[in-house]
């Protein structure tokens, strides 16, 4: 619950920030657009799509569904979606799935396979490859980082001679 909402909020804020930057670039470059009313309705529908994709990232989101939700053409959807989120719909969906997966790896004891399927991936291999592309780590490495932080190893230094204590300190096997 709460941990996943925080991860999703971060993703949405990052997307909105990217969208603001893209919009400012357009203003500075002097590009003109359709009327403000048309743009705001289009942007509203695209933002609604992004929020739905993020909230239900485990679902299948074919292009036809995205086009139907936004009532836009493929080119306009791609342009406005990228302007608002900083990503294409495809990349945004993967980013949402991986953000959810990271939270599940850190906060639950679900198996990596279960997390892959819970996040909308059809195979473990696709999940692991995509996870690594977005995080530069494997799901197992993220899970181990969580375990090492929540289950620190406490060493009683009185049990060791000076040379052994120094070695342990240098290896950072202490708190």
XYZ file of N, CA and C in Angstrom:
525
model
N 0.712 -1.168 0.000
C 0.000 0.000 0.000
C 0.774 1.270 0.000
N 1.096 1.757 1.176
C 1.657 3.095 1.310
C 3.006 3.222 0.624
N 3.850 2.184 0.710
C 5.168 2.257 0.076
C 5.033 2.350 -1.432
N 4.082 1.597 -2.004
C 3.910 1.601 -3.442
C 3.348 2.932 -3.913
N 2.452 3.545 -3.115
C 1.922 4.844 -3.493
C 3.053 5.856 -3.557
N 3.978 5.821 -2.612
C 5.103 6.751 -2.597
C 5.962 6.583 -3.829
N 6.200 5.342 -4.234
C 7.004 5.087 -5.426
C 6.288 5.619 -6.658
N 4.979 5.421 -6.741
C 4.214 5.919 -7.868
C 4.177 7.437 -7.903
N 4.040 8.052 -6.740
C 4.042 9.519 -6.678
C 5.346 10.070 -7.207
N 6.452 9.437 -6.856
C 7.758 9.888 -7.341
C 7.814 9.798 -8.850
N 7.310 8.711 -9.410
C 7.310 8.524 -10.854
C 6.472 9.599 -11.529
N 5.302 9.904 -10.971
C 4.440 10.919 -11.557
C 5.092 12.293 -11.482
N 5.708 12.619 -10.349
C 6.378 13.914 -10.209
C 7.520 14.034 -11.217
N 8.290 12.961 -11.379
C 9.375 12.976 -12.366
C 8.820 13.212 -13.766
N 7.717 12.560 -14.085
C 7.101 12.726 -15.393
C 6.583 14.138 -15.603
N 5.942 14.695 -14.569
C 5.443 16.065 -14.672
C 6.592 17.044 -14.841
N 7.687 16.809 -14.140
C 8.848 17.679 -14.258
C 9.402 17.621 -15.676
N 9.527 16.412 -16.212
C 10.008 16.265 -17.590
C 9.078 16.981 -18.560
N 7.774 16.875 -18.313
C 6.798 17.547 -19.153
C 6.938 19.057 -19.099
N 7.180 19.582 -17.909
C 7.370 21.027 -17.760
C 8.592 21.488 -18.550
N 9.664 20.734 -18.462
C 10.885 21.083 -19.185
C 10.612 21.086 -20.689
N 9.908 20.059 -21.159
C 9.596 19.982 -22.589
C 8.709 21.154 -23.011
N 7.744 21.513 -22.178
C 6.855 22.631 -22.499
C 7.628 23.949 -22.525
N 8.522 24.138 -21.572
C 9.335 25.358 -21.552
C 10.214 25.451 -22.798
N 10.755 24.324 -23.224
C 11.565 24.327 -24.452
C 10.726 24.799 -25.642
N 9.487 24.334 -25.709
C 8.600 24.737 -26.793
C 8.296 26.217 -26.761
N 8.068 26.749 -25.576
C 7.793 28.183 -25.437
C 9.004 28.997 -25.846
N 10.171 28.607 -25.345
C 11.400 29.341 -25.648
C 11.715 29.297 -27.142
N 11.477 28.171 -27.781
C 11.798 28.043 -29.212
C 10.753 28.714 -30.099
N 9.661 29.204 -29.489
C 8.654 29.932 -30.241
C 7.680 29.050 -30.989
N 7.643 27.762 -30.658
C 6.680 26.880 -31.304
C 5.278 27.260 -30.848
N 4.347 27.238 -31.764
C 2.969 27.542 -31.408
C 2.183 26.251 -31.400
N 1.078 26.263 -30.679
C 0.267 25.058 -30.566
C -1.191 25.415 -30.815
N -2.050 24.450 -30.726
C -3.479 24.660 -30.884
C -3.991 25.518 -29.729
N -5.262 25.808 -29.751
C -5.831 26.680 -28.723
C -5.629 26.084 -27.331
N -5.511 26.944 -26.300
C -5.293 26.456 -24.939
C -6.372 25.476 -24.479
N -7.620 25.702 -24.885
C -8.704 24.813 -24.468
C -8.479 23.405 -25.033
N -8.113 23.321 -26.319
C -7.864 22.035 -26.961
C -6.671 21.335 -26.294
N -5.618 22.083 -26.076
C -4.438 21.493 -25.455
C -4.751 21.016 -24.048
N -5.434 21.802 -23.267
C -5.686 21.400 -21.889
C -6.539 20.131 -21.832
N -7.516 19.989 -22.746
C -8.334 18.770 -22.775
C -7.481 17.579 -23.208
N -6.649 17.780 -24.203
C -5.752 16.722 -24.664
C -4.781 16.322 -23.560
N -4.180 17.311 -22.934
C -3.232 17.049 -21.849
C -3.932 16.344 -20.694
N -5.152 16.774 -20.383
C -5.909 16.135 -19.294
C -6.127 14.648 -19.592
N -6.498 14.338 -20.822
C -6.735 12.932 -21.174
C -5.436 12.122 -21.137
N -4.339 12.709 -21.597
C -3.047 12.008 -21.575
C -2.582 11.811 -20.137
N -2.749 12.796 -19.294
C -2.377 12.647 -17.880
C -3.220 11.575 -17.202
N -4.502 11.535 -17.584
C -5.379 10.493 -17.036
C -4.897 9.105 -17.474
N -4.505 8.997 -18.740
C -3.952 7.735 -19.244
C -2.695 7.350 -18.466
N -1.785 8.312 -18.278
C -0.539 8.025 -17.551
C -0.842 7.571 -16.130
N -1.770 8.232 -15.472
C -2.126 7.842 -14.100
C -2.727 6.437 -14.078
N -3.571 6.121 -15.067
C -4.167 4.778 -15.138
C -3.111 3.723 -15.411
N -2.185 4.039 -16.326
C -1.114 3.089 -16.632
C -0.258 2.833 -15.397
N 0.007 3.895 -14.656
C 0.829 3.762 -13.457
C 0.105 2.953 -12.383
N -1.164 3.259 -12.180
C -1.945 2.578 -11.147
C -2.208 1.115 -11.491
N -2.358 0.834 -12.769
C -2.669 -0.534 -13.221
C -1.570 -1.032 -14.160
N -0.324 -0.836 -13.757
C 0.806 -1.175 -14.633
C 0.899 -2.668 -14.923
N 0.263 -3.475 -14.101
C 0.303 -4.918 -14.336
C -0.600 -5.332 -15.497
N -1.485 -4.428 -15.927
C -2.385 -4.722 -17.042
C -1.635 -4.671 -18.371
N -2.258 -5.240 -19.388
C -1.748 -5.133 -20.748
C -2.254 -3.804 -21.294
N -1.364 -3.012 -21.872
C -1.709 -1.696 -22.412
C -1.340 -1.614 -23.892
N -2.121 -2.266 -24.759
C -1.813 -2.166 -26.189
C -2.085 -0.740 -26.676
N -1.461 -0.381 -27.775
C -1.621 0.950 -28.341
C -3.095 1.274 -28.581
N -3.853 0.298 -29.057
C -5.277 0.533 -29.339
C -6.031 0.989 -28.087
N -5.687 0.439 -26.940
C -6.329 0.843 -25.681
C -5.950 2.286 -25.332
N -4.682 2.626 -25.496
C -4.220 3.987 -25.195
C -4.886 4.998 -26.112
N -4.997 4.664 -27.388
C -5.631 5.559 -28.347
C -7.110 5.737 -28.020
N -7.759 4.667 -27.605
C -9.174 4.720 -27.261
C -9.406 5.586 -26.023
N -8.566 5.429 -25.005
C -8.709 6.188 -23.763
C -8.525 7.683 -24.010
N -7.566 8.035 -24.847
C -7.240 9.453 -25.052
C -7.988 10.073 -26.226
N -8.559 9.227 -27.099
C -9.226 9.699 -28.319
C -8.270 10.543 -29.171
N -7.025 10.095 -29.236
C -6.007 10.780 -30.028
C -5.469 9.832 -31.087
N -4.813 10.401 -32.073
C -4.108 9.599 -33.061
C -2.765 9.175 -32.494
N -2.164 8.215 -33.150
C -0.893 7.652 -32.682
C 0.197 8.718 -32.546
N 0.361 9.556 -33.559
C 1.414 10.575 -33.539
C 1.181 11.599 -32.439
N -0.080 12.071 -32.323
C -0.381 13.073 -31.294
C -0.229 12.472 -29.896
N -0.692 11.250 -29.715
C -0.535 10.604 -28.408
C 0.938 10.506 -28.050
N 1.750 10.044 -28.977
C 3.185 9.901 -28.694
C 3.809 11.233 -28.316
N 3.484 12.278 -29.067
C 4.087 13.590 -28.813
C 3.640 14.168 -27.472
N 2.347 14.139 -27.218
C 1.839 14.738 -25.974
C 2.252 13.895 -24.769
N 2.232 12.588 -24.904
C 2.628 11.722 -23.791
C 4.088 11.988 -23.416
N 4.932 12.068 -24.430
C 6.356 12.339 -24.180
C 6.533 13.729 -23.560
N 5.772 14.699 -24.040
C 5.843 16.057 -23.489
C 5.435 16.064 -22.020
N 4.420 15.307 -21.667
C 3.890 15.338 -20.302
C 4.661 14.462 -19.318
N 5.217 13.357 -19.801
C 5.870 12.419 -18.880
C 7.371 12.312 -19.069
N 7.850 12.727 -20.222
C 9.266 12.590 -20.533
C 9.608 11.248 -21.151
N 8.619 10.372 -21.291
C 8.831 9.034 -21.854
C 7.754 8.714 -22.874
N 8.049 7.749 -23.730
C 7.007 7.201 -24.597
C 6.068 6.372 -23.711
N 4.844 6.087 -24.168
C 3.961 5.239 -23.359
C 4.596 3.889 -23.009
N 5.313 3.311 -23.952
C 5.953 2.006 -23.740
C 6.990 2.079 -22.612
N 7.872 3.063 -22.685
C 8.916 3.211 -21.661
C 8.283 3.590 -20.318
N 7.274 4.455 -20.345
C 6.590 4.867 -19.115
C 6.001 3.642 -18.403
N 5.360 2.755 -19.176
C 4.765 1.557 -18.587
C 5.834 0.679 -17.946
N 6.944 0.470 -18.645
C 8.020 -0.331 -18.064
C 8.585 0.338 -16.809
N 8.748 1.654 -16.849
C 9.273 2.376 -15.685
C 8.323 2.219 -14.490
N 7.026 2.300 -14.732
C 6.031 2.119 -13.664
C 6.105 0.698 -13.100
N 6.236 -0.274 -13.971
C 6.323 -1.671 -13.529
C 7.583 -1.912 -12.700
N 8.699 -1.367 -13.149
C 9.958 -1.575 -12.432
C 9.951 -0.829 -11.107
N 9.341 0.346 -11.056
C 9.209 1.080 -9.789
C 8.396 0.261 -8.792
N 7.315 -0.322 -9.263
C 6.486 -1.177 -8.401
C 7.284 -2.408 -7.955
N 8.013 -3.004 -8.890
C 8.801 -4.198 -8.568
C 9.867 -3.886 -7.521
N 10.541 -2.747 -7.656
C 11.559 -2.364 -6.665
C 10.948 -2.260 -5.273
N 9.772 -1.638 -5.190
C 9.108 -1.511 -3.893
C 8.738 -2.888 -3.337
N 8.233 -3.763 -4.185
C 7.870 -5.111 -3.725
C 9.104 -5.898 -3.276
N 10.208 -5.744 -3.990
C 11.443 -6.440 -3.601
C 11.936 -5.957 -2.238
N 11.809 -4.671 -1.998
C 12.312 -4.090 -0.757
C 11.365 -4.309 0.418
N 10.065 -4.357 0.149
C 9.080 -4.335 1.232
C 8.357 -5.655 1.476
N 8.525 -6.635 0.608
C 7.816 -7.905 0.789
C 8.791 -9.071 0.700
N 8.271 -10.234 0.975
C 9.058 -11.460 0.822
C 8.551 -12.292 -0.354
N 7.749 -11.682 -1.229
C 7.275 -12.387 -2.418
C 8.467 -12.868 -3.241
N 8.306 -13.992 -3.902
C 9.382 -14.487 -4.765
C 9.554 -13.529 -5.948
N 10.733 -13.558 -6.536
C 11.005 -12.701 -7.688
C 10.075 -13.076 -8.840
N 9.793 -14.344 -9.000
C 8.872 -14.786 -10.044
C 7.481 -14.211 -9.813
N 6.987 -14.283 -8.577
C 5.671 -13.718 -8.267
C 5.640 -12.215 -8.521
N 6.704 -11.535 -8.157
C 6.783 -10.086 -8.389
C 6.750 -9.788 -9.889
N 7.481 -10.577 -10.660
C 7.488 -10.382 -12.121
C 6.066 -10.466 -12.673
N 5.344 -11.489 -12.293
C 3.979 -11.669 -12.801
C 3.034 -10.616 -12.220
N 3.201 -10.264 -10.945
C 2.367 -9.230 -10.316
C 2.565 -7.862 -10.963
N 3.709 -7.653 -11.578
C 4.008 -6.366 -12.220
C 3.698 -6.380 -13.715
N 3.116 -7.463 -14.201
C 2.655 -7.483 -15.585
C 3.590 -8.109 -16.595
N 4.669 -8.738 -16.141
C 5.590 -9.371 -17.082
C 5.155 -10.808 -17.335
N 5.224 -11.223 -18.594
C 4.764 -12.560 -18.966
C 5.818 -13.629 -18.737
N 7.094 -13.209 -18.654
C 8.156 -14.182 -18.370
C 9.142 -13.587 -17.374
N 9.773 -14.447 -16.620
C 10.785 -14.018 -15.665
C 11.983 -13.417 -16.396
N 12.335 -13.989 -17.544
C 13.482 -13.503 -18.304
C 13.267 -12.058 -18.767
N 12.084 -11.761 -19.280
C 11.774 -10.401 -19.721
C 11.823 -9.441 -18.537
N 11.267 -9.864 -17.409
C 11.293 -9.024 -16.212
C 12.723 -8.722 -15.786
N 13.554 -9.749 -15.686
C 14.938 -9.555 -15.217
C 15.735 -8.670 -16.174
N 15.567 -8.877 -17.468
C 16.281 -8.059 -18.447
C 15.837 -6.592 -18.360
N 14.534 -6.365 -18.281
C 13.999 -5.000 -18.191
C 14.399 -4.354 -16.874
N 14.342 -5.114 -15.786
C 14.712 -4.590 -14.471
C 16.154 -4.093 -14.493
N 17.019 -4.897 -15.079
C 18.435 -4.517 -15.139
C 18.653 -3.275 -16.009
N 17.916 -3.166 -17.112
C 18.037 -1.993 -17.981
C 17.662 -0.712 -17.245
N 16.645 -0.778 -16.385
C 16.163 0.419 -15.701
C 16.905 0.717 -14.407
N 17.457 -0.304 -13.754
C 18.056 -0.082 -12.429
C 19.552 -0.329 -12.389
N 20.075 -0.955 -13.423
C 21.491 -1.327 -13.447
C 21.827 -2.334 -12.348
N 20.831 -3.078 -11.911
C 21.011 -4.127 -10.902
C 20.010 -5.242 -11.216
N 20.269 -6.416 -10.689
C 19.315 -7.516 -10.865
C 18.307 -7.471 -9.718
N 17.152 -8.103 -9.891
C 16.197 -8.171 -8.778
C 16.813 -8.828 -7.538
N 17.632 -9.824 -7.746
C 18.282 -10.494 -6.618
C 19.208 -9.543 -5.874
N 19.947 -8.717 -6.601
C 20.838 -7.750 -5.942
C 20.038 -6.748 -5.111
N 18.908 -6.285 -5.636
C 18.076 -5.348 -4.883
C 17.513 -6.025 -3.645
N 17.086 -7.261 -3.782
C 16.545 -8.000 -2.630
C 17.631 -8.186 -1.573
N 18.858 -8.514 -1.993
C 19.964 -8.697 -1.031
C 20.316 -7.400 -0.323
N 20.261 -6.269 -1.048
C 20.540 -4.980 -0.415
C 19.533 -4.722 0.698
N 18.286 -5.065 0.453
C 17.246 -4.898 1.465
C 17.549 -5.774 2.673
N 17.892 -7.005 2.409
C 18.160 -7.931 3.506
C 19.381 -7.493 4.304
N 20.412 -7.018 3.631
C 21.617 -6.629 4.364
C 21.370 -5.382 5.205
N 20.437 -4.511 4.754
C 20.128 -3.315 5.546
C 19.216 -3.617 6.715
N 18.300 -4.579 6.546
C 17.346 -4.844 7.619
C 17.848 -5.901 8.590
N 18.857 -6.622 8.205
C 19.386 -7.668 9.072
C 20.900 -7.488 9.221
N 21.317 -6.414 9.896
C 22.754 -6.170 10.014
C 23.432 -7.226 10.877
N 24.674 -7.441 10.563
C 25.466 -8.387 11.331
C 26.202 -7.624 12.426
N 25.917 -7.985 13.665
C 26.561 -7.336 14.801
C 27.721 -8.219 15.249
N 28.885 -7.627 15.357
C 30.070 -8.389 15.742
C 30.541 -7.916 17.118
N 30.773 -8.878 17.992
C 31.343 -8.580 19.304
C 32.856 -8.604 19.147
N 33.465 -7.404 19.096
C 34.898 -7.295 18.842
C 35.747 -7.867 19.972
N 35.188 -8.057 21.145
C 35.979 -8.594 22.249
C 36.403 -10.034 21.999
N 35.750 -10.679 21.044
C 36.057 -12.073 20.723
C 37.309 -12.209 19.836
N 37.809 -11.098 19.282
C 38.887 -11.157 18.313
C 40.134 -10.454 18.826
N 41.292 -10.937 18.304
C 42.534 -10.239 18.642
C 42.622 -8.966 17.810
N 43.597 -8.128 18.082
C 43.719 -6.816 17.437
C 43.821 -6.916 15.915
N 44.598 -7.866 15.401
C 44.775 -8.013 13.950
C 43.436 -8.375 13.290
N 42.696 -9.279 13.891
C 41.403 -9.690 13.342
C 40.393 -8.545 13.414
N 40.393 -7.784 14.508
C 39.496 -6.615 14.622
C 39.797 -5.614 13.513
N 41.065 -5.357 13.265
C 41.455 -4.409 12.227
C 40.998 -4.888 10.850
N 41.145 -6.175 10.584
C 40.697 -6.730 9.305
C 39.194 -6.566 9.137
N 38.423 -6.850 10.174
C 36.968 -6.713 10.106
C 36.549 -5.255 9.894
N 37.224 -4.354 10.566
C 36.916 -2.926 10.409
C 37.187 -2.495 8.971
N 38.323 -2.922 8.428
C 38.675 -2.549 7.062
C 37.702 -3.120 6.044
N 37.127 -4.271 6.331
C 36.142 -4.886 5.429
C 34.726 -4.372 5.700
N 34.573 -3.509 6.692
C 33.275 -2.921 7.043
C 32.255 -3.961 7.450
N 32.672 -4.994 8.128
C 31.746 -6.012 8.604
C 31.340 -5.713 10.039
N 30.950 -4.477 10.269
C 30.544 -4.051 11.592
C 29.549 -2.938 11.444
N 28.912 -2.598 12.513
C 27.915 -1.517 12.481
C 28.477 -0.302 13.179
